[in-house]
PDB file of C-alpha atoms in Angstrom:
ATOM      1  CA  ASP A   1     -35.845   1.361  39.299  1.00  0.00           C
ATOM      2  CA  ALA A   2     -38.953   2.668  41.157  1.00  0.00           C
ATOM      3  CA  GLY A   3     -39.525   6.673  40.958  1.00  0.00           C
ATOM      4  CA  VAL A   4     -40.589   8.437  44.108  1.00  0.00           C
ATOM      5  CA  THR A   5     -43.958   6.715  45.894  1.00  0.00           C
ATOM      6  CA  GLN A   6     -46.278   8.510  48.007  1.00  0.00           C
ATOM      7  CA  SER A   7     -49.196   7.083  50.027  1.00  0.00           C
ATOM      8  CA  PRO A   8     -52.070   7.779  50.602  1.00  0.00           C
ATOM      9  CA  THR A   9     -52.820   8.869  46.803  1.00  0.00           C
ATOM     10  CA  HIS A  10     -56.212  10.467  48.239  1.00  0.00           C
ATOM     11  CA  LEU A  11     -57.428  11.401  51.644  1.00  0.00           C
ATOM     12  CA  ILE A  12     -60.351  13.133  52.729  1.00  0.00           C
ATOM     13  CA  LYS A  13     -60.516  14.497  56.553  1.00  0.00           C
ATOM     14  CA  THR A  14     -62.496  16.991  58.519  1.00  0.00           C
ATOM     15  CA  ARG A  15     -61.252  20.374  60.064  1.00  0.00           C
ATOM     16  CA  GLY A  16     -59.531  19.921  63.663  1.00  0.00           C
ATOM     17  CA  GLN A  17     -58.209  16.266  62.210  1.00  0.00           C
ATOM     18  CA  HIS A  18     -54.531  15.377  61.902  1.00  0.00           C
ATOM     19  CA  VAL A  19     -52.937  13.642  59.032  1.00  0.00           C
ATOM     20  CA  THR A  20     -49.724  11.625  57.972  1.00  0.00           C
ATOM     21  CA  LEU A  21     -48.509  11.646  54.438  1.00  0.00           C
ATOM     22  CA  ARG A  22     -45.470   9.178  53.741  1.00  0.00           C
ATOM     23  CA  CYS A  23     -43.023   9.345  50.725  1.00  0.00           C
ATOM     24  CA  SER A  24     -40.413   6.879  49.563  1.00  0.00           C
ATOM     25  CA  PRO A  25     -37.412   8.573  47.606  1.00  0.00           C
ATOM     26  CA  ILE A  26     -35.816   7.128  44.839  1.00  0.00           C
ATOM     27  CA  SER A  27     -33.251   4.344  45.766  1.00  0.00           C
ATOM     28  CA  GLY A  28     -30.009   6.210  46.839  1.00  0.00           C
ATOM     29  CA  HIS A  29     -31.600   9.358  46.897  1.00  0.00           C
ATOM     30  CA  LYS A  30     -30.827  10.859  50.380  1.00  0.00           C
ATOM     31  CA  SER A  31     -32.878  14.150  50.053  1.00  0.00           C
ATOM     32  CA  VAL A  32     -36.331  14.361  50.646  1.00  0.00           C
ATOM     33  CA  SER A  33     -38.379  17.801  49.939  1.00  0.00           C
ATOM     34  CA  TRP A  34     -41.979  18.033  50.556  1.00  0.00           C
ATOM     35  CA  TYR A  35     -44.344  20.838  48.801  1.00  0.00           C
ATOM     36  CA  GLN A  36     -47.617  21.876  49.007  1.00  0.00           C
ATOM     37  CA  GLN A  37     -49.652  22.899  45.715  1.00  0.00           C
ATOM     38  CA  VAL A  38     -52.976  24.498  45.936  1.00  0.00           C
ATOM     39  CA  LEU A  39     -55.193  24.342  42.761  1.00  0.00           C
ATOM     40  CA  GLY A  40     -53.716  26.739  40.064  1.00  0.00           C
ATOM     41  CA  GLN A  41     -50.225  27.439  41.990  1.00  0.00           C
ATOM     42  CA  GLY A  42     -46.741  26.726  41.868  1.00  0.00           C
ATOM     43  CA  PRO A  43     -45.741  24.148  44.553  1.00  0.00           C
ATOM     44  CA  GLN A  44     -44.979  25.893  47.926  1.00  0.00           C
ATOM     45  CA  PHE A  45     -41.798  24.686  49.684  1.00  0.00           C
ATOM     46  CA  ILE A  46     -42.615  23.233  53.352  1.00  0.00           C
ATOM     47  CA  PHE A  47     -39.946  21.224  54.268  1.00  0.00           C
ATOM     48  CA  GLN A  48     -36.152  19.475  53.006  1.00  0.00           C
ATOM     49  CA  TYR A  49     -34.439  16.814  54.924  1.00  0.00           C
ATOM     50  CA  TYR A  50     -31.151  15.419  53.969  1.00  0.00           C
ATOM     51  CA  GLU A  51     -29.685  12.575  55.967  1.00  0.00           C
ATOM     52  CA  LYS A  52     -32.300  12.389  58.313  1.00  0.00           C
ATOM     53  CA  GLU A  53     -31.722  16.331  59.242  1.00  0.00           C
ATOM     54  CA  GLU A  54     -33.650  19.097  58.723  1.00  0.00           C
ATOM     55  CA  ARG A  55     -31.978  21.229  55.948  1.00  0.00           C
ATOM     56  CA  GLY A  56     -34.708  23.755  55.054  1.00  0.00           C
ATOM     57  CA  ARG A  57     -38.224  25.240  56.080  1.00  0.00           C
ATOM     58  CA  GLY A  58     -40.743  27.273  54.104  1.00  0.00           C
ATOM     59  CA  ASN A  59     -43.051  29.425  55.450  1.00  0.00           C
ATOM     60  CA  PHE A  60     -45.577  27.418  57.210  1.00  0.00           C
ATOM     61  CA  PRO A  61     -47.010  27.051  60.714  1.00  0.00           C
ATOM     62  CA  ASP A  62     -45.869  24.786  63.536  1.00  0.00           C
ATOM     63  CA  ARG A  63     -48.859  22.764  62.608  1.00  0.00           C
ATOM     64  CA  PHE A  64     -46.512  21.260  59.923  1.00  0.00           C
ATOM     65  CA  SER A  65     -43.864  18.852  60.722  1.00  0.00           C
ATOM     66  CA  ALA A  66     -41.842  16.062  59.205  1.00  0.00           C
ATOM     67  CA  ARG A  67     -39.144  13.656  59.912  1.00  0.00           C
ATOM     68  CA  GLN A  68     -36.759  11.288  57.994  1.00  0.00           C
ATOM     69  CA  PHE A  69     -36.331   7.999  58.891  1.00  0.00           C
ATOM     70  CA  PRO A  70     -33.033   6.030  58.388  1.00  0.00           C
ATOM     71  CA  ASN A  71     -33.721   4.300  54.900  1.00  0.00           C
ATOM     72  CA  TYR A  72     -34.189   7.956  54.202  1.00  0.00           C
ATOM     73  CA  SER A  73     -38.704   7.350  53.710  1.00  0.00           C
ATOM     74  CA  SER A  74     -40.205  10.694  55.224  1.00  0.00           C
ATOM     75  CA  GLU A  75     -43.416  11.476  56.583  1.00  0.00           C
ATOM     76  CA  LEU A  76     -45.136  14.700  56.507  1.00  0.00           C
ATOM     77  CA  ASN A  77     -47.401  15.363  59.623  1.00  0.00           C
ATOM     78  CA  VAL A  78     -50.351  18.126  59.584  1.00  0.00           C
ATOM     79  CA  ASN A  79     -51.968  18.912  62.978  1.00  0.00           C
ATOM     80  CA  ALA A  80     -55.321  20.813  63.531  1.00  0.00           C
ATOM     81  CA  LEU A  81     -56.459  20.653  59.751  1.00  0.00           C
ATOM     82  CA  LEU A  82     -58.208  23.655  58.412  1.00  0.00           C
ATOM     83  CA  LEU A  83     -59.667  23.839  55.154  1.00  0.00           C
ATOM     84  CA  GLY A  84     -57.215  25.921  53.344  1.00  0.00           C
ATOM     85  CA  ASP A  85     -54.861  22.800  54.049  1.00  0.00           C
ATOM     86  CA  SER A  86     -56.622  21.145  50.987  1.00  0.00           C
ATOM     87  CA  ALA A  87     -53.968  20.763  48.191  1.00  0.00           C
ATOM     88  CA  LEU A  88     -51.861  18.426  46.474  1.00  0.00           C
ATOM     89  CA  TYR A  89     -48.787  17.436  48.402  1.00  0.00           C
ATOM     90  CA  LEU A  90     -45.960  16.658  46.638  1.00  0.00           C
ATOM     91  CA  CYS A  91     -42.937  14.712  47.850  1.00  0.00           C
ATOM     92  CA  ALA A  92     -39.769  15.132  45.921  1.00  0.00           C
ATOM     93  CA  SER A  93     -36.105  13.408  46.228  1.00  0.00           C
ATOM     94  CA  SER A  94     -33.133  14.477  45.112  1.00  0.00           C
ATOM     95  CA  GLN A  95     -29.579  13.783  44.228  1.00  0.00           C
ATOM     96  CA  GLY A  96     -27.590  16.923  43.380  1.00  0.00           C
ATOM     97  CA  ARG A  97     -30.238  19.571  42.796  1.00  0.00           C
ATOM     98  CA  THR A  98     -32.434  17.893  40.431  1.00  0.00           C
ATOM     99  CA  GLN A  99     -35.703  16.883  42.049  1.00  0.00           C
ATOM    100  CA  TYR A 100     -37.569  13.972  40.958  1.00  0.00           C
ATOM    101  CA  PHE A 101     -41.449  14.417  42.148  1.00  0.00           C
ATOM    102  CA  GLY A 102     -43.722  11.558  43.270  1.00  0.00           C
ATOM    103  CA  PRO A 103     -47.356  11.508  42.197  1.00  0.00           C
ATOM    104  CA  GLY A 104     -48.845  13.578  45.534  1.00  0.00           C
ATOM    105  CA  THR A 105     -51.231  13.074  47.870  1.00  0.00           C
ATOM    106  CA  ARG A 106     -54.399  14.817  47.352  1.00  0.00           C
ATOM    107  CA  LEU A 107     -55.979  16.250  50.772  1.00  0.00           C
ATOM    108  CA  LEU A 108     -59.382  17.210  50.991  1.00  0.00           C
ATOM    109  CA  VAL A 109     -60.162  19.098  54.055  1.00  0.00           C
ATOM    110  CA  LEU A 110     -63.914  19.331  54.625  1.00  0.00           C
TER     111      LEU A 110
ATOM    112  CA  GLY B   1     -37.736  37.173  50.298  1.00  0.00           C
ATOM    113  CA  GLN B   2     -36.842  36.128  47.092  1.00  0.00           C
ATOM    114  CA  GLN B   3     -40.045  36.081  44.766  1.00  0.00           C
ATOM    115  CA  VAL B   4     -40.222  34.310  41.410  1.00  0.00           C
ATOM    116  CA  MET B   5     -42.689  35.456  39.175  1.00  0.00           C
ATOM    117  CA  GLN B   6     -43.469  34.012  35.881  1.00  0.00           C
ATOM    118  CA  ILE B   7     -45.816  35.226  32.768  1.00  0.00           C
ATOM    119  CA  PRO B   8     -48.021  34.871  31.246  1.00  0.00           C
ATOM    120  CA  GLN B   9     -50.181  33.054  33.339  1.00  0.00           C
ATOM    121  CA  TYR B  10     -51.983  31.540  30.588  1.00  0.00           C
ATOM    122  CA  GLN B  11     -51.186  30.961  26.834  1.00  0.00           C
ATOM    123  CA  HIS B  12     -53.320  29.525  23.985  1.00  0.00           C
ATOM    124  CA  VAL B  13     -51.953  28.796  20.560  1.00  0.00           C
ATOM    125  CA  GLN B  14     -52.750  26.862  17.564  1.00  0.00           C
ATOM    126  CA  GLU B  15     -50.847  24.167  16.680  1.00  0.00           C
ATOM    127  CA  GLY B  16     -47.447  24.757  15.040  1.00  0.00           C
ATOM    128  CA  GLU B  17     -47.397  28.106  16.343  1.00  0.00           C
ATOM    129  CA  ASP B  18     -44.238  29.001  18.841  1.00  0.00           C
ATOM    130  CA  PHE B  19     -44.734  29.604  22.965  1.00  0.00           C
ATOM    131  CA  THR B  20     -42.601  31.411  24.987  1.00  0.00           C
ATOM    132  CA  THR B  21     -42.634  31.691  28.976  1.00  0.00           C
ATOM    133  CA  TYR B  22     -40.841  34.045  31.089  1.00  0.00           C
ATOM    134  CA  CYS B  23     -39.376  33.948  34.565  1.00  0.00           C
ATOM    135  CA  ASN B  24     -37.888  36.664  36.721  1.00  0.00           C
ATOM    136  CA  SER B  25     -36.139  36.597  40.310  1.00  0.00           C
ATOM    137  CA  SER B  26     -36.307  39.457  42.448  1.00  0.00           C
ATOM    138  CA  THR B  27     -32.575  38.218  43.563  1.00  0.00           C
ATOM    139  CA  THR B  28     -29.966  36.597  41.794  1.00  0.00           C
ATOM    140  CA  LEU B  29     -30.334  32.656  41.449  1.00  0.00           C
ATOM    141  CA  SER B  30     -27.526  29.948  41.476  1.00  0.00           C
ATOM    142  CA  ASN B  31     -29.395  27.952  39.157  1.00  0.00           C
ATOM    143  CA  ILE B  32     -32.696  27.702  37.678  1.00  0.00           C
ATOM    144  CA  GLN B  33     -34.869  24.707  36.908  1.00  0.00           C
ATOM    145  CA  TRP B  34     -37.621  24.350  34.487  1.00  0.00           C
ATOM    146  CA  TYR B  35     -40.524  21.557  35.229  1.00  0.00           C
ATOM    147  CA  LYS B  36     -43.753  20.372  33.106  1.00  0.00           C
ATOM    148  CA  GLN B  37     -46.799  19.387  34.411  1.00  0.00           C
ATOM    149  CA  ARG B  38     -49.211  17.644  32.909  1.00  0.00           C
ATOM    150  CA  PRO B  39     -53.062  17.924  33.751  1.00  0.00           C
ATOM    151  CA  GLY B  40     -53.622  16.024  36.972  1.00  0.00           C
ATOM    152  CA  GLY B  41     -50.140  14.895  37.141  1.00  0.00           C
ATOM    153  CA  HIS B  42     -46.938  16.005  39.166  1.00  0.00           C
ATOM    154  CA  PRO B  43     -43.985  17.985  37.810  1.00  0.00           C
ATOM    155  CA  VAL B  44     -41.435  16.529  35.889  1.00  0.00           C
ATOM    156  CA  PHE B  45     -38.046  18.094  35.566  1.00  0.00           C
ATOM    157  CA  LEU B  46     -37.037  19.141  32.435  1.00  0.00           C
ATOM    158  CA  ILE B  47     -33.582  20.897  32.579  1.00  0.00           C
ATOM    159  CA  GLN B  48     -31.072  22.943  35.146  1.00  0.00           C
ATOM    160  CA  LEU B  49     -29.507  26.202  33.998  1.00  0.00           C
ATOM    161  CA  VAL B  50     -26.752  27.256  36.268  1.00  0.00           C
ATOM    162  CA  LYS B  51     -24.199  29.651  33.987  1.00  0.00           C
ATOM    163  CA  SER B  52     -25.013  33.235  33.206  1.00  0.00           C
ATOM    164  CA  GLY B  53     -26.197  33.627  29.812  1.00  0.00           C
ATOM    165  CA  GLU B  54     -26.653  29.797  29.440  1.00  0.00           C
ATOM    166  CA  VAL B  55     -28.759  28.539  26.331  1.00  0.00           C
ATOM    167  CA  LYS B  56     -29.275  24.925  26.288  1.00  0.00           C
ATOM    168  CA  LYS B  57     -31.933  23.385  23.686  1.00  0.00           C
ATOM    169  CA  GLN B  58     -33.919  20.016  23.936  1.00  0.00           C
ATOM    170  CA  LYS B  59     -35.266  19.122  20.316  1.00  0.00           C
ATOM    171  CA  ARG B  60     -38.072  21.937  20.153  1.00  0.00           C
ATOM    172  CA  LEU B  61     -37.524  23.619  23.466  1.00  0.00           C
ATOM    173  CA  THR B  62     -34.791  26.365  24.131  1.00  0.00           C
ATOM    174  CA  PHE B  63     -33.927  27.534  27.468  1.00  0.00           C
ATOM    175  CA  GLN B  64     -32.174  30.378  28.351  1.00  0.00           C
ATOM    176  CA  PHE B  65     -30.546  32.128  31.585  1.00  0.00           C
ATOM    177  CA  GLY B  66     -30.009  35.722  31.748  1.00  0.00           C
ATOM    178  CA  GLU B  67     -26.833  37.483  32.245  1.00  0.00           C
ATOM    179  CA  ALA B  68     -27.783  38.682  35.814  1.00  0.00           C
ATOM    180  CA  LYS B  69     -28.932  35.336  36.373  1.00  0.00           C
ATOM    181  CA  LYS B  70     -32.277  37.012  37.405  1.00  0.00           C
ATOM    182  CA  ASN B  71     -34.230  35.909  34.860  1.00  0.00           C
ATOM    183  CA  SER B  72     -34.719  32.868  32.422  1.00  0.00           C
ATOM    184  CA  SER B  73     -37.040  31.947  29.476  1.00  0.00           C
ATOM    185  CA  LEU B  74     -38.479  28.894  27.683  1.00  0.00           C
ATOM    186  CA  HIS B  75     -39.189  28.741  24.107  1.00  0.00           C
ATOM    187  CA  ILE B  76     -41.264  26.062  22.328  1.00  0.00           C
ATOM    188  CA  THR B  77     -40.994  26.024  18.598  1.00  0.00           C
ATOM    189  CA  ALA B  78     -43.787  24.609  16.621  1.00  0.00           C
ATOM    190  CA  THR B  79     -46.246  23.336  19.530  1.00  0.00           C
ATOM    191  CA  GLN B  80     -47.633  20.277  19.071  1.00  0.00           C
ATOM    192  CA  THR B  81     -50.872  18.955  21.269  1.00  0.00           C
ATOM    193  CA  THR B  82     -48.183  16.875  23.487  1.00  0.00           C
ATOM    194  CA  ASP B  83     -46.501  19.992  24.814  1.00  0.00           C
ATOM    195  CA  VAL B  84     -49.884  20.659  26.616  1.00  0.00           C
ATOM    196  CA  GLY B  85     -49.331  21.591  30.300  1.00  0.00           C
ATOM    197  CA  THR B  86     -48.046  24.022  32.559  1.00  0.00           C
ATOM    198  CA  TYR B  87     -44.312  25.215  32.949  1.00  0.00           C
ATOM    199  CA  PHE B  88     -42.975  26.019  35.830  1.00  0.00           C
ATOM    200  CA  CYS B  89     -39.662  27.536  36.457  1.00  0.00           C
ATOM    201  CA  ALA B  90     -37.745  27.451  40.054  1.00  0.00           C
ATOM    202  CA  GLY B  91     -34.830  28.688  41.705  1.00  0.00           C
ATOM    203  CA  HIS B  92     -32.920  28.166  44.951  1.00  0.00           C
ATOM    204  CA  GLY B  93     -33.725  30.718  47.681  1.00  0.00           C
ATOM    205  CA  ASP B  94     -31.863  31.817  50.705  1.00  0.00           C
ATOM    206  CA  ASN B  95     -33.553  29.285  52.881  1.00  0.00           C
ATOM    207  CA  ASN B  96     -31.968  26.293  50.603  1.00  0.00           C
ATOM    208  CA  ASP B  97     -35.518  25.949  49.746  1.00  0.00           C
ATOM    209  CA  MET B  98     -36.701  26.018  46.047  1.00  0.00           C
ATOM    210  CA  ARG B  99     -39.126  29.046  44.871  1.00  0.00           C
ATOM    211  CA  PHE B 100     -41.283  28.097  42.134  1.00  0.00           C
ATOM    212  CA  GLY B 101     -42.988  30.518  39.594  1.00  0.00           C
ATOM    213  CA  ALA B 102     -47.021  30.421  39.590  1.00  0.00           C
ATOM    214  CA  GLY B 103     -46.204  28.478  36.206  1.00  0.00           C
ATOM    215  CA  THR B 104     -47.689  29.137  32.707  1.00  0.00           C
ATOM    216  CA  ARG B 105     -50.478  26.938  31.292  1.00  0.00           C
ATOM    217  CA  LEU B 106     -50.181  26.076  28.084  1.00  0.00           C
ATOM    218  CA  THR B 107     -52.939  24.685  25.880  1.00  0.00           C
ATOM    219  CA  VAL B 108     -53.042  23.642  22.257  1.00  0.00           C
ATOM    220  CA  LYS B 109     -55.911  23.778  19.704  1.00  0.00           C
ATOM    221  CA  PRO B 110     -55.336  21.223  16.893  1.00  0.00           C
TER     222      PRO B 110
END
């Protein structure tokens, strides 16, 4: 079975632009969570979705939004990008409380 | 809000030496999970502890959950070069989010 997949793998944007990151969970997993990992730090929770409903939200500004589709895949959207948004964005799918992380999308904002 | 702290931040050992990382939460945790992230990789789930005072072993790795469910430790016996990476603890917080510690980066000298 395929693991969690994310696209794109790398992305370069400029300040003020918008970005959409995509995630496909492990088959059968209905929960998807998004994390931001800045170099040298632990992952910071952004959102959790379960059955297309938002189940949790971390301490991130409203520029960050997400949604989950009927096939349980998910998108993370970030508007008005700032230099500080440069990070590895991780998606994790779960069944129960064990999370399986995807390879991440490395975003660089110039 | 809940804070998860991890020490040490870095640990450099000679191959064959033991290694321990400690995790402390400001509030009681329902469970604690441990992850390993290799350089350039994504976090990989190692184990989940749920019960007060629980101890679990995986080959050379020993995981403990404190009696008060506010602290945990990961101990590696006789480290090998394959143990290199950053070890994160994570616990579920009030907002159904998972709070990660900052991680302990382990390097092993052959």
